[in-house]
Amino acid sequence: MDERAPPASRVGEVFAAFLAQGLTAFGGPVAHIGYFRREFVERRAWLTEDAFADLLALAQFLPGPASSQLGMAIGLRRAGYLGLFAAWLGFTLPAGAAMIALGYVAPRIEGGLGEGVLHGLQIAAAAVVLQALVAMARTLAVGPIRAGIAIGGAAGLLIAHGPMVQAMTLAAGGLFGLALLREPPGATAPDDPAMHRVAPAVSGAALALFVLLLGLLPVLAAWLDSPSLGLASVFYRAGALVFGGGHVVLPLLQGEVVNRGWLDLDSFLGGYGAAQALPGPLFSFAGFVGAAQTVAPGGWRGGLVALGAIFLPSLLLILGVLPFWDRLKTAPAARGAMAGLNAVVVGVLAAALWNPVLTTAIRRPSDWALAAIAFVFLQVAKLPPWTVVLGFAAFVGVVSR
């Protein structure tokens, strides 16, 4: 792409690229990583494999929806503050609008939508994740030390479970890299001017606002007796404190929303099933809950409040943390740690490929064959991921009847 393109052109370019992802990126947050890598590293060449892995490691380390945070970081890198917002808006808009619209018919939802179609989406998503894993391993897990770090990270995540295990695994990868992958004196990473977009004052203000809203929203909601602020508080807290992405937010929101009587369980689970059958971020489920709940003004107003609140922590964290992350990774002493962190990201992706991707998608021996065929279509035939995903959804949906 033309590096001299004016900022307005860059912002529009980012919005259009992520809108296309929001319309076609089926399969959940792990699959989105594969889609993003293929689009922004391979096809558009907006960033290198190493830069992509750096941003992915940061997104995996932070609480909130990793794929959306990765998209925000790519948008920020490409077109500044407006690029960050354009990336989030484009990626979230299709699923968010669909979820809000679905919230209007919540009483008629009686469970997951299109079981066969959903199964086909899951099989194709497994092939997308495998393709991304193979490509990243070839670059980031080369050599016995890096491969060992990746394998160890994957094994640890498959053995141990819990909301903090992934963050601890990433930290361990960084420590092993620091100890075993030190660069020789004088070896430094080249500076990346594209990342120098967040002023220190903006970064500090974003982090301060993140903490302030986390503590202040519940107090204001109770003090003002405002149902809308109460709704915003619940979804902001979910976005700020959940590690592990979209699937992990389900039990938290169920406790906050269903147990309080804001929405009945059948509608809640039906909306979540629908969210899994849509492209884009699983956190768009918040739009459905906000539109369908009964404690605050619902419909599109409640949907927008819930969507904005659940994604706002991610926006603030990317603005607040990314500048420090970028400066750290350019320091010679940090390069070994970053190499280990990048290697362990491969292990994180491998563990996620097995659970939840394959454990959810593979239900019978024939599903292995279908996943292998989908991988061949992607890796050998080089078909666009969205054609493979939609094709397999339609095929499995038909044969499952």
mmCIF file of C-alpha atoms in Angstrom:
data_model
loop_
_atom_site.group_PDB
_atom_site.id
_atom_site.type_symbol
_atom_site.label_atom_id
_atom_site.label_comp_id
_atom_site.label_asym_id
_atom_site.label_seq_id
_atom_site.Cartn_x
_atom_site.Cartn_y
_atom_site.Cartn_z
ATOM 1 C CA MET A 1 0.000 0.000 0.000
ATOM 2 C CA ASP A 2 1.087 3.607 -0.577
ATOM 3 C CA GLU A 3 2.723 4.794 2.643
ATOM 4 C CA ARG A 4 2.092 8.441 1.562
ATOM 5 C CA ALA A 5 -1.692 7.983 1.524
ATOM 6 C CA PRO A 6 -3.430 10.826 3.413
ATOM 7 C CA PRO A 7 -4.818 10.033 6.876
ATOM 8 C CA ALA A 8 -8.465 10.241 5.748
ATOM 9 C CA SER A 9 -7.760 7.691 3.041
ATOM 10 C CA ARG A 10 -6.015 5.438 5.555
ATOM 11 C CA VAL A 11 -8.980 5.579 7.959
ATOM 12 C CA GLY A 12 -11.440 4.702 5.203
ATOM 13 C CA GLU A 13 -9.150 1.900 4.075
ATOM 14 C CA VAL A 14 -9.019 0.478 7.614
ATOM 15 C CA PHE A 15 -12.788 0.685 8.032
ATOM 16 C CA ALA A 16 -13.460 -1.058 4.698
ATOM 17 C CA ALA A 17 -10.904 -3.811 5.417
ATOM 18 C CA PHE A 18 -12.313 -4.567 8.871
ATOM 19 C CA LEU A 19 -15.903 -4.302 7.680
ATOM 20 C CA ALA A 20 -15.081 -7.083 5.209
ATOM 21 C CA GLN A 21 -13.698 -9.107 8.130
ATOM 22 C CA GLY A 22 -16.809 -8.373 10.184
ATOM 23 C CA LEU A 23 -18.944 -9.765 7.357
ATOM 24 C CA THR A 24 -16.887 -12.888 6.652
ATOM 25 C CA ALA A 25 -14.766 -13.828 9.705
ATOM 26 C CA PHE A 26 -16.728 -16.780 11.053
ATOM 27 C CA GLY A 27 -15.510 -19.197 13.702
ATOM 28 C CA GLY A 28 -14.870 -17.220 16.876
ATOM 29 C CA PRO A 29 -11.875 -15.344 18.283
ATOM 30 C CA VAL A 30 -9.210 -17.967 17.589
ATOM 31 C CA ALA A 31 -10.263 -18.253 13.944
ATOM 32 C CA HIS A 32 -10.228 -14.450 13.639
ATOM 33 C CA ILE A 33 -6.481 -14.501 14.260
ATOM 34 C CA GLY A 34 -6.075 -16.677 11.192
ATOM 35 C CA TYR A 35 -8.259 -14.387 9.099
ATOM 36 C CA PHE A 36 -6.392 -11.277 10.270
ATOM 37 C CA ARG A 37 -3.000 -12.795 9.601
ATOM 38 C CA ARG A 38 -3.955 -13.827 6.088
ATOM 39 C CA GLU A 39 -5.502 -10.444 5.261
ATOM 40 C CA PHE A 40 -3.135 -7.980 6.915
ATOM 41 C CA VAL A 41 0.190 -9.847 6.816
ATOM 42 C CA GLU A 42 -0.043 -11.922 3.654
ATOM 43 C CA ARG A 43 -2.439 -10.061 1.361
ATOM 44 C CA ARG A 44 -2.188 -6.379 2.315
ATOM 45 C CA ALA A 45 1.292 -6.462 3.895
ATOM 46 C CA TRP A 46 0.320 -3.822 6.453
ATOM 47 C CA LEU A 47 2.710 -5.397 8.976
ATOM 48 C CA THR A 48 5.312 -8.119 9.179
ATOM 49 C CA GLU A 49 4.896 -11.558 10.744
ATOM 50 C CA ASP A 50 6.966 -10.443 13.758
ATOM 51 C CA ALA A 51 4.956 -7.242 14.202
ATOM 52 C CA PHE A 52 1.720 -9.246 13.962
ATOM 53 C CA ALA A 53 2.977 -11.686 16.595
ATOM 54 C CA ASP A 54 3.992 -8.802 18.895
ATOM 55 C CA LEU A 55 0.490 -7.316 18.710
ATOM 56 C CA LEU A 56 -1.094 -10.738 19.124
ATOM 57 C CA ALA A 57 0.970 -11.428 22.235
ATOM 58 C CA LEU A 58 -0.151 -8.129 23.726
ATOM 59 C CA ALA A 59 -3.809 -8.819 22.886
ATOM 60 C CA GLN A 60 -3.587 -12.296 24.423
ATOM 61 C CA PHE A 61 -2.018 -10.882 27.585
ATOM 62 C CA LEU A 62 -4.665 -8.216 28.191
ATOM 63 C CA PRO A 63 -8.174 -8.921 29.508
ATOM 64 C CA GLY A 64 -11.013 -8.626 27.022
ATOM 65 C CA PRO A 65 -11.672 -9.874 23.471
ATOM 66 C CA ALA A 66 -8.257 -10.714 21.998
ATOM 67 C CA SER A 67 -9.273 -10.608 18.323
ATOM 68 C CA SER A 68 -10.955 -7.209 18.669
ATOM 69 C CA GLN A 69 -7.944 -5.837 20.551
ATOM 70 C CA LEU A 70 -5.653 -7.182 17.847
ATOM 71 C CA GLY A 71 -7.803 -5.437 15.250
ATOM 72 C CA MET A 72 -7.730 -2.174 17.201
ATOM 73 C CA ALA A 73 -3.949 -2.346 17.452
ATOM 74 C CA ILE A 74 -3.621 -2.981 13.710
ATOM 75 C CA GLY A 75 -5.958 -0.059 13.001
ATOM 76 C CA LEU A 76 -3.968 2.203 15.350
ATOM 77 C CA ARG A 77 -0.738 1.175 13.689
ATOM 78 C CA ARG A 78 -2.146 1.840 10.244
ATOM 79 C CA ALA A 79 -4.093 5.083 10.722
ATOM 80 C CA GLY A 80 -3.729 6.444 14.251
ATOM 81 C CA TYR A 81 -6.538 7.056 16.732
ATOM 82 C CA LEU A 82 -9.264 7.169 14.096
ATOM 83 C CA GLY A 83 -7.848 3.993 12.596
ATOM 84 C CA LEU A 84 -8.256 2.232 15.936
ATOM 85 C CA PHE A 85 -11.906 3.287 16.122
ATOM 86 C CA ALA A 86 -12.501 2.468 12.439
ATOM 87 C CA ALA A 87 -11.108 -1.046 12.902
ATOM 88 C CA TRP A 88 -13.355 -1.698 15.898
ATOM 89 C CA LEU A 89 -16.434 -0.209 14.223
ATOM 90 C CA GLY A 90 -15.973 -2.075 10.955
ATOM 91 C CA PHE A 91 -15.336 -5.428 12.633
ATOM 92 C CA THR A 92 -18.157 -5.097 15.166
ATOM 93 C CA LEU A 93 -20.864 -3.382 13.120
ATOM 94 C CA PRO A 94 -22.337 -6.377 11.202
ATOM 95 C CA ALA A 95 -22.631 -8.760 14.152
ATOM 96 C CA GLY A 96 -23.545 -5.974 16.574
ATOM 97 C CA ALA A 97 -26.403 -4.778 14.359
ATOM 98 C CA ALA A 98 -27.621 -8.344 13.852
ATOM 99 C CA MET A 99 -27.517 -9.053 17.587
ATOM 100 C CA ILE A 100 -29.426 -5.884 18.445
ATOM 101 C CA ALA A 101 -32.053 -6.730 15.827
ATOM 102 C CA LEU A 102 -32.303 -10.242 17.270
ATOM 103 C CA GLY A 103 -32.890 -8.729 20.703
ATOM 104 C CA TYR A 104 -36.252 -7.437 19.494
ATOM 105 C CA VAL A 105 -37.469 -11.021 18.957
ATOM 106 C CA ALA A 106 -35.838 -12.532 22.049
ATOM 107 C CA PRO A 107 -39.072 -14.055 23.414
ATOM 108 C CA ARG A 108 -39.284 -16.280 20.331
ATOM 109 C CA ILE A 109 -35.753 -17.648 20.577
ATOM 110 C CA GLU A 110 -35.784 -21.246 21.799
ATOM 111 C CA GLY A 111 -32.195 -22.362 21.507
ATOM 112 C CA GLY A 112 -29.253 -22.368 19.145
ATOM 113 C CA LEU A 113 -29.842 -21.595 15.474
ATOM 114 C CA GLY A 114 -29.133 -24.050 12.660
ATOM 115 C CA GLU A 115 -27.220 -26.836 14.411
ATOM 116 C CA GLY A 116 -25.901 -28.289 11.153
ATOM 117 C CA VAL A 117 -24.849 -24.896 9.829
ATOM 118 C CA LEU A 118 -23.116 -24.072 13.101
ATOM 119 C CA HIS A 119 -21.289 -27.410 12.977
ATOM 120 C CA GLY A 120 -20.067 -26.651 9.467
ATOM 121 C CA LEU A 121 -18.804 -23.260 10.623
ATOM 122 C CA GLN A 122 -16.882 -24.920 13.442
ATOM 123 C CA ILE A 123 -15.206 -27.452 11.121
ATOM 124 C CA ALA A 124 -14.114 -24.763 8.666
ATOM 125 C CA ALA A 125 -12.895 -22.565 11.536
ATOM 126 C CA ALA A 126 -10.662 -25.437 12.711
ATOM 127 C CA ALA A 127 -8.997 -25.497 9.274
ATOM 128 C CA VAL A 128 -8.505 -21.714 9.382
ATOM 129 C CA VAL A 129 -6.820 -21.938 12.787
ATOM 130 C CA LEU A 130 -4.595 -24.813 11.640
ATOM 131 C CA GLN A 131 -3.462 -22.809 8.616
ATOM 132 C CA ALA A 132 -2.545 -19.853 10.832
ATOM 133 C CA LEU A 133 -0.743 -22.158 13.281
ATOM 134 C CA VAL A 134 1.404 -23.740 10.544
ATOM 135 C CA ALA A 135 2.373 -20.382 9.049
ATOM 136 C CA MET A 136 3.239 -18.794 12.410
ATOM 137 C CA ALA A 137 5.201 -21.819 13.609
ATOM 138 C CA ARG A 138 7.407 -21.658 10.510
ATOM 139 C CA THR A 139 8.411 -18.108 11.413
ATOM 140 C CA LEU A 140 8.182 -17.822 15.195
ATOM 141 C CA ALA A 141 8.972 -21.316 16.528
ATOM 142 C CA VAL A 142 12.076 -22.131 14.471
ATOM 143 C CA GLY A 143 14.898 -23.961 16.228
ATOM 144 C CA PRO A 144 14.903 -26.271 19.259
ATOM 145 C CA ILE A 145 14.604 -23.556 21.921
ATOM 146 C CA ARG A 146 11.707 -21.694 20.327
ATOM 147 C CA ALA A 147 9.961 -24.938 19.394
ATOM 148 C CA GLY A 148 10.415 -26.195 22.954
ATOM 149 C CA ILE A 149 8.906 -23.011 24.370
ATOM 150 C CA ALA A 150 5.927 -23.347 22.016
ATOM 151 C CA ILE A 151 5.396 -27.027 22.875
ATOM 152 C CA GLY A 152 5.749 -26.344 26.582
ATOM 153 C CA GLY A 153 3.222 -23.511 26.410
ATOM 154 C CA ALA A 154 0.728 -25.684 24.558
ATOM 155 C CA ALA A 155 1.182 -28.568 26.996
ATOM 156 C CA GLY A 156 0.755 -26.294 29.994
ATOM 157 C CA LEU A 157 -2.478 -24.844 28.676
ATOM 158 C CA LEU A 158 -3.866 -28.289 27.849
ATOM 159 C CA ILE A 159 -3.074 -29.569 31.351
ATOM 160 C CA ALA A 160 -3.996 -26.552 33.473
ATOM 161 C CA HIS A 161 -7.145 -24.485 33.181
ATOM 162 C CA GLY A 162 -8.312 -21.209 34.658
ATOM 163 C CA PRO A 163 -8.697 -17.542 33.784
ATOM 164 C CA MET A 164 -5.087 -16.634 34.683
ATOM 165 C CA VAL A 165 -3.310 -19.655 33.195
ATOM 166 C CA GLN A 166 -2.928 -18.099 29.749
ATOM 167 C CA ALA A 167 -1.423 -14.898 31.161
ATOM 168 C CA MET A 168 0.982 -16.969 33.278
ATOM 169 C CA THR A 169 1.942 -19.053 30.229
ATOM 170 C CA LEU A 170 2.764 -15.936 28.218
ATOM 171 C CA ALA A 171 4.801 -14.560 31.108
ATOM 172 C CA ALA A 172 6.699 -17.863 31.370
ATOM 173 C CA GLY A 173 7.458 -17.771 27.639
ATOM 174 C CA GLY A 174 8.899 -14.303 28.035
ATOM 175 C CA LEU A 175 11.078 -15.403 30.972
ATOM 176 C CA PHE A 176 12.407 -18.439 29.104
ATOM 177 C CA GLY A 177 13.160 -16.229 26.116
ATOM 178 C CA LEU A 178 14.975 -13.744 28.337
ATOM 179 C CA ALA A 179 17.123 -16.525 29.776
ATOM 180 C CA LEU A 180 17.718 -18.637 26.664
ATOM 181 C CA LEU A 181 17.326 -16.358 23.643
ATOM 182 C CA ARG A 182 19.483 -13.386 24.518
ATOM 183 C CA GLU A 183 20.660 -11.429 21.511
ATOM 184 C CA PRO A 184 24.377 -10.609 21.162
ATOM 185 C CA PRO A 185 25.518 -7.175 22.371
ATOM 186 C CA GLY A 186 24.648 -4.433 19.942
ATOM 187 C CA ALA A 187 21.782 -6.357 18.319
ATOM 188 C CA THR A 188 18.653 -4.223 18.431
ATOM 189 C CA ALA A 189 15.281 -4.383 16.762
ATOM 190 C CA PRO A 190 14.662 -1.703 14.151
ATOM 191 C CA ASP A 191 12.460 1.117 15.318
ATOM 192 C CA ASP A 192 8.926 1.115 13.936
ATOM 193 C CA PRO A 193 7.807 4.715 13.291
ATOM 194 C CA ALA A 194 4.275 3.519 12.512
ATOM 195 C CA MET A 195 3.791 2.714 16.198
ATOM 196 C CA HIS A 196 4.691 6.206 17.464
ATOM 197 C CA ARG A 197 1.087 7.408 17.383
ATOM 198 C CA VAL A 198 0.072 7.571 21.042
ATOM 199 C CA ALA A 199 1.424 10.472 23.050
ATOM 200 C CA PRO A 200 2.493 9.676 26.631
ATOM 201 C CA ALA A 201 -0.197 12.010 27.975
ATOM 202 C CA VAL A 202 -2.888 10.192 26.009
ATOM 203 C CA SER A 203 -1.582 6.829 27.159
ATOM 204 C CA GLY A 204 -1.579 7.875 30.812
ATOM 205 C CA ALA A 205 -5.048 9.385 30.534
ATOM 206 C CA ALA A 206 -6.392 6.186 28.934
ATOM 207 C CA LEU A 207 -5.045 4.004 31.748
ATOM 208 C CA ALA A 208 -6.357 6.405 34.404
ATOM 209 C CA LEU A 209 -9.799 6.451 32.780
ATOM 210 C CA PHE A 210 -9.810 2.639 32.580
ATOM 211 C CA VAL A 211 -9.307 2.342 36.334
ATOM 212 C CA LEU A 212 -11.605 5.258 37.161
ATOM 213 C CA LEU A 213 -14.556 3.865 35.219
ATOM 214 C CA LEU A 214 -14.075 0.413 36.722
ATOM 215 C CA GLY A 215 -14.514 1.810 40.218
ATOM 216 C CA LEU A 216 -16.833 4.735 39.525
ATOM 217 C CA LEU A 217 -19.545 3.269 37.286
ATOM 218 C CA PRO A 218 -21.107 0.984 39.964
ATOM 219 C CA VAL A 219 -21.058 3.847 42.479
ATOM 220 C CA LEU A 220 -22.702 6.286 40.084
ATOM 221 C CA ALA A 221 -25.295 3.714 39.034
ATOM 222 C CA ALA A 222 -26.318 3.135 42.665
ATOM 223 C CA TRP A 223 -26.119 6.798 43.674
ATOM 224 C CA LEU A 224 -28.180 8.067 40.739
ATOM 225 C CA ASP A 225 -30.415 4.968 40.663
ATOM 226 C CA SER A 226 -29.824 4.819 36.916
ATOM 227 C CA PRO A 227 -30.700 1.538 35.154
ATOM 228 C CA SER A 228 -28.726 2.609 32.073
ATOM 229 C CA LEU A 229 -25.598 3.261 34.141
ATOM 230 C CA GLY A 230 -26.162 -0.061 35.900
ATOM 231 C CA LEU A 231 -26.277 -1.803 32.534
ATOM 232 C CA ALA A 232 -23.133 0.000 31.403
ATOM 233 C CA SER A 233 -21.391 -0.926 34.668
ATOM 234 C CA VAL A 234 -22.093 -4.652 34.238
ATOM 235 C CA PHE A 235 -20.807 -4.769 30.672
ATOM 236 C CA TYR A 236 -17.807 -2.521 31.334
ATOM 237 C CA ARG A 237 -16.773 -4.809 34.193
ATOM 238 C CA ALA A 238 -17.145 -7.859 31.927
ATOM 239 C CA GLY A 239 -14.947 -6.299 29.253
ATOM 240 C CA ALA A 240 -12.360 -5.177 31.796
ATOM 241 C CA LEU A 241 -11.946 -8.328 33.867
ATOM 242 C CA VAL A 242 -12.530 -11.343 31.605
ATOM 243 C CA PHE A 243 -9.430 -13.191 30.375
ATOM 244 C CA GLY A 244 -9.818 -15.693 27.570
ATOM 245 C CA GLY A 245 -12.163 -13.990 25.129
ATOM 246 C CA GLY A 246 -15.772 -14.399 24.107
ATOM 247 C CA HIS A 247 -16.535 -17.859 25.495
ATOM 248 C CA VAL A 248 -15.316 -16.930 28.974
ATOM 249 C CA VAL A 249 -17.689 -13.968 29.199
ATOM 250 C CA LEU A 250 -20.745 -16.271 29.056
ATOM 251 C CA PRO A 251 -20.750 -17.434 32.721
ATOM 252 C CA LEU A 252 -19.963 -13.922 33.977
ATOM 253 C CA LEU A 253 -22.830 -12.324 32.065
ATOM 254 C CA GLN A 254 -25.165 -15.152 33.009
ATOM 255 C CA GLY A 255 -24.482 -14.423 36.671
ATOM 256 C CA GLU A 256 -24.879 -10.673 36.212
ATOM 257 C CA VAL A 257 -27.869 -10.668 33.859
ATOM 258 C CA VAL A 258 -29.880 -13.892 34.199
ATOM 259 C CA ASN A 259 -29.462 -14.325 37.949
ATOM 260 C CA ARG A 260 -30.676 -10.758 38.468
ATOM 261 C CA GLY A 261 -33.794 -11.448 36.400
ATOM 262 C CA TRP A 262 -32.889 -9.017 33.615
ATOM 263 C CA LEU A 263 -33.299 -11.713 30.926
ATOM 264 C CA ASP A 264 -34.618 -15.282 31.009
ATOM 265 C CA LEU A 265 -32.149 -18.140 30.587
ATOM 266 C CA ASP A 266 -33.661 -19.580 27.383
ATOM 267 C CA SER A 267 -33.438 -16.254 25.565
ATOM 268 C CA PHE A 268 -29.948 -15.666 26.947
ATOM 269 C CA LEU A 269 -28.627 -19.022 25.689
ATOM 270 C CA GLY A 270 -30.495 -18.719 22.403
ATOM 271 C CA GLY A 271 -28.884 -15.350 21.741
ATOM 272 C CA TYR A 272 -25.470 -16.756 22.564
ATOM 273 C CA GLY A 273 -26.007 -19.628 20.137
ATOM 274 C CA ALA A 274 -26.925 -17.120 17.438
ATOM 275 C CA ALA A 275 -23.789 -15.077 18.146
ATOM 276 C CA GLN A 276 -21.649 -18.144 17.457
ATOM 277 C CA ALA A 277 -23.271 -18.548 14.036
ATOM 278 C CA LEU A 278 -22.380 -14.974 13.031
ATOM 279 C CA PRO A 279 -19.091 -13.552 11.778
ATOM 280 C CA GLY A 280 -17.247 -10.973 13.859
ATOM 281 C CA PRO A 281 -16.540 -10.776 17.598
ATOM 282 C CA LEU A 282 -18.413 -12.976 20.074
ATOM 283 C CA PHE A 283 -18.597 -9.963 22.389
ATOM 284 C CA SER A 284 -21.281 -8.651 19.991
ATOM 285 C CA PHE A 285 -23.528 -10.877 22.096
ATOM 286 C CA ALA A 286 -23.657 -7.859 24.418
ATOM 287 C CA GLY A 287 -25.809 -6.073 21.833
ATOM 288 C CA PHE A 288 -28.409 -8.818 22.069
ATOM 289 C CA VAL A 289 -28.493 -8.780 25.869
ATOM 290 C CA GLY A 290 -28.657 -4.991 25.989
ATOM 291 C CA ALA A 291 -31.535 -4.926 23.516
ATOM 292 C CA ALA A 292 -33.486 -7.782 25.124
ATOM 293 C CA GLN A 293 -33.002 -7.075 28.854
ATOM 294 C CA THR A 294 -35.838 -5.552 30.880
ATOM 295 C CA VAL A 295 -34.152 -3.509 33.641
ATOM 296 C CA ALA A 296 -33.065 -0.536 31.496
ATOM 297 C CA PRO A 297 -34.295 0.981 28.251
ATOM 298 C CA GLY A 298 -33.885 -1.858 25.750
ATOM 299 C CA GLY A 299 -34.000 -2.042 21.996
ATOM 300 C CA TRP A 300 -31.284 -0.279 20.040
ATOM 301 C CA ARG A 301 -30.505 2.100 22.916
ATOM 302 C CA GLY A 302 -29.781 -0.696 25.369
ATOM 303 C CA GLY A 303 -27.886 -2.615 22.699
ATOM 304 C CA LEU A 304 -25.612 0.323 21.960
ATOM 305 C CA VAL A 305 -24.984 0.967 25.667
ATOM 306 C CA ALA A 306 -24.022 -2.680 26.236
ATOM 307 C CA LEU A 307 -21.844 -2.879 23.121
ATOM 308 C CA GLY A 308 -20.040 0.368 23.875
ATOM 309 C CA ALA A 309 -19.483 -0.552 27.517
ATOM 310 C CA ILE A 310 -18.091 -4.037 26.898
ATOM 311 C CA PHE A 311 -15.578 -2.864 24.254
ATOM 312 C CA LEU A 312 -14.533 0.421 25.910
ATOM 313 C CA PRO A 313 -12.012 -1.234 28.296
ATOM 314 C CA SER A 314 -10.220 -2.798 25.330
ATOM 315 C CA LEU A 315 -9.947 0.538 23.558
ATOM 316 C CA LEU A 316 -8.536 2.200 26.666
ATOM 317 C CA LEU A 317 -6.088 -0.642 27.358
ATOM 318 C CA ILE A 318 -4.735 -0.651 23.796
ATOM 319 C CA LEU A 319 -4.189 3.105 23.921
ATOM 320 C CA GLY A 320 -2.692 2.909 27.392
ATOM 321 C CA VAL A 321 -0.445 -0.150 27.111
ATOM 322 C CA LEU A 322 0.629 -0.341 23.461
ATOM 323 C CA PRO A 323 3.121 2.585 23.598
ATOM 324 C CA PHE A 324 4.977 1.006 26.521
ATOM 325 C CA TRP A 325 4.856 -2.397 24.832
ATOM 326 C CA ASP A 326 6.361 -0.959 21.664
ATOM 327 C CA ARG A 327 9.170 0.870 23.471
ATOM 328 C CA LEU A 328 9.971 -2.215 25.537
ATOM 329 C CA LYS A 329 10.259 -4.522 22.556
ATOM 330 C CA THR A 330 12.797 -2.222 20.841
ATOM 331 C CA ALA A 331 15.206 -2.386 23.814
ATOM 332 C CA PRO A 332 18.061 -4.864 23.242
ATOM 333 C CA ALA A 333 17.541 -6.496 26.644
ATOM 334 C CA ALA A 334 13.914 -7.216 25.825
ATOM 335 C CA ARG A 335 14.432 -8.912 22.447
ATOM 336 C CA GLY A 336 15.060 -12.326 23.963
ATOM 337 C CA ALA A 337 11.920 -12.031 26.047
ATOM 338 C CA MET A 338 9.921 -11.001 22.989
ATOM 339 C CA ALA A 339 11.294 -13.964 21.013
ATOM 340 C CA GLY A 340 10.159 -16.294 23.792
ATOM 341 C CA LEU A 341 6.815 -14.550 23.992
ATOM 342 C CA ASN A 342 6.307 -14.874 20.247
ATOM 343 C CA ALA A 343 7.189 -18.569 20.414
ATOM 344 C CA VAL A 344 4.785 -19.252 23.243
ATOM 345 C CA VAL A 345 2.008 -17.494 21.290
ATOM 346 C CA VAL A 346 2.342 -20.366 18.800
ATOM 347 C CA GLY A 347 1.790 -22.759 21.696
ATOM 348 C CA VAL A 348 -1.223 -20.784 22.884
ATOM 349 C CA LEU A 349 -2.728 -21.026 19.411
ATOM 350 C CA ALA A 350 -1.966 -24.764 19.254
ATOM 351 C CA ALA A 351 -3.701 -25.368 22.583
ATOM 352 C CA ALA A 352 -6.707 -23.341 21.453
ATOM 353 C CA LEU A 353 -6.829 -25.353 18.214
ATOM 354 C CA TRP A 354 -7.317 -28.495 20.274
ATOM 355 C CA ASN A 355 -9.588 -26.986 22.930
ATOM 356 C CA PRO A 356 -12.065 -25.458 22.263
ATOM 357 C CA VAL A 357 -11.803 -25.517 18.449
ATOM 358 C CA LEU A 358 -11.348 -29.227 17.637
ATOM 359 C CA THR A 359 -13.081 -30.563 20.727
ATOM 360 C CA THR A 360 -16.149 -28.571 19.713
ATOM 361 C CA ALA A 361 -16.008 -29.148 15.946
ATOM 362 C CA ILE A 362 -15.050 -32.843 15.744
ATOM 363 C CA ARG A 363 -17.966 -35.032 16.778
ATOM 364 C CA ARG A 364 -17.492 -38.105 14.571
ATOM 365 C CA PRO A 365 -14.680 -39.621 12.455
ATOM 366 C CA SER A 366 -16.017 -38.084 9.244
ATOM 367 C CA ASP A 367 -15.495 -34.607 10.733
ATOM 368 C CA TRP A 368 -11.728 -35.194 10.669
ATOM 369 C CA ALA A 369 -11.950 -35.789 6.928
ATOM 370 C CA LEU A 370 -14.037 -32.659 6.422
ATOM 371 C CA ALA A 371 -11.554 -30.560 8.424
ATOM 372 C CA ALA A 372 -8.665 -31.965 6.364
ATOM 373 C CA ILE A 373 -10.485 -31.141 3.123
ATOM 374 C CA ALA A 374 -11.133 -27.600 4.334
ATOM 375 C CA PHE A 375 -7.438 -27.230 5.175
ATOM 376 C CA VAL A 376 -6.465 -28.388 1.666
ATOM 377 C CA PHE A 377 -8.845 -25.840 0.146
ATOM 378 C CA LEU A 378 -7.183 -23.105 2.210
ATOM 379 C CA GLN A 379 -3.532 -24.141 2.128
ATOM 380 C CA VAL A 380 -3.189 -25.793 -1.289
ATOM 381 C CA ALA A 381 -6.013 -24.380 -3.413
ATOM 382 C CA LYS A 382 -5.576 -20.945 -1.753
ATOM 383 C CA LEU A 383 -9.315 -20.296 -1.664
ATOM 384 C CA PRO A 384 -10.436 -17.236 0.359
ATOM 385 C CA PRO A 385 -11.356 -18.286 3.922
ATOM 386 C CA TRP A 386 -14.882 -16.865 3.715
ATOM 387 C CA THR A 387 -15.744 -19.062 0.712
ATOM 388 C CA VAL A 388 -14.531 -22.177 2.529
ATOM 389 C CA VAL A 389 -16.364 -21.236 5.721
ATOM 390 C CA LEU A 390 -19.692 -20.476 4.033
ATOM 391 C CA GLY A 391 -19.375 -23.482 1.731
ATOM 392 C CA PHE A 392 -18.806 -25.903 4.595
ATOM 393 C CA ALA A 393 -21.604 -24.317 6.643
ATOM 394 C CA ALA A 394 -24.029 -24.866 3.755
ATOM 395 C CA PHE A 395 -22.776 -28.396 2.991
ATOM 396 C CA VAL A 396 -22.864 -29.680 6.569
ATOM 397 C CA GLY A 397 -26.181 -27.929 7.155
ATOM 398 C CA VAL A 398 -27.728 -29.770 4.208
ATOM 399 C CA VAL A 399 -26.296 -33.243 4.948
ATOM 400 C CA SER A 400 -27.248 -32.945 8.646
ATOM 401 C CA ARG A 401 -30.940 -32.710 7.895
#
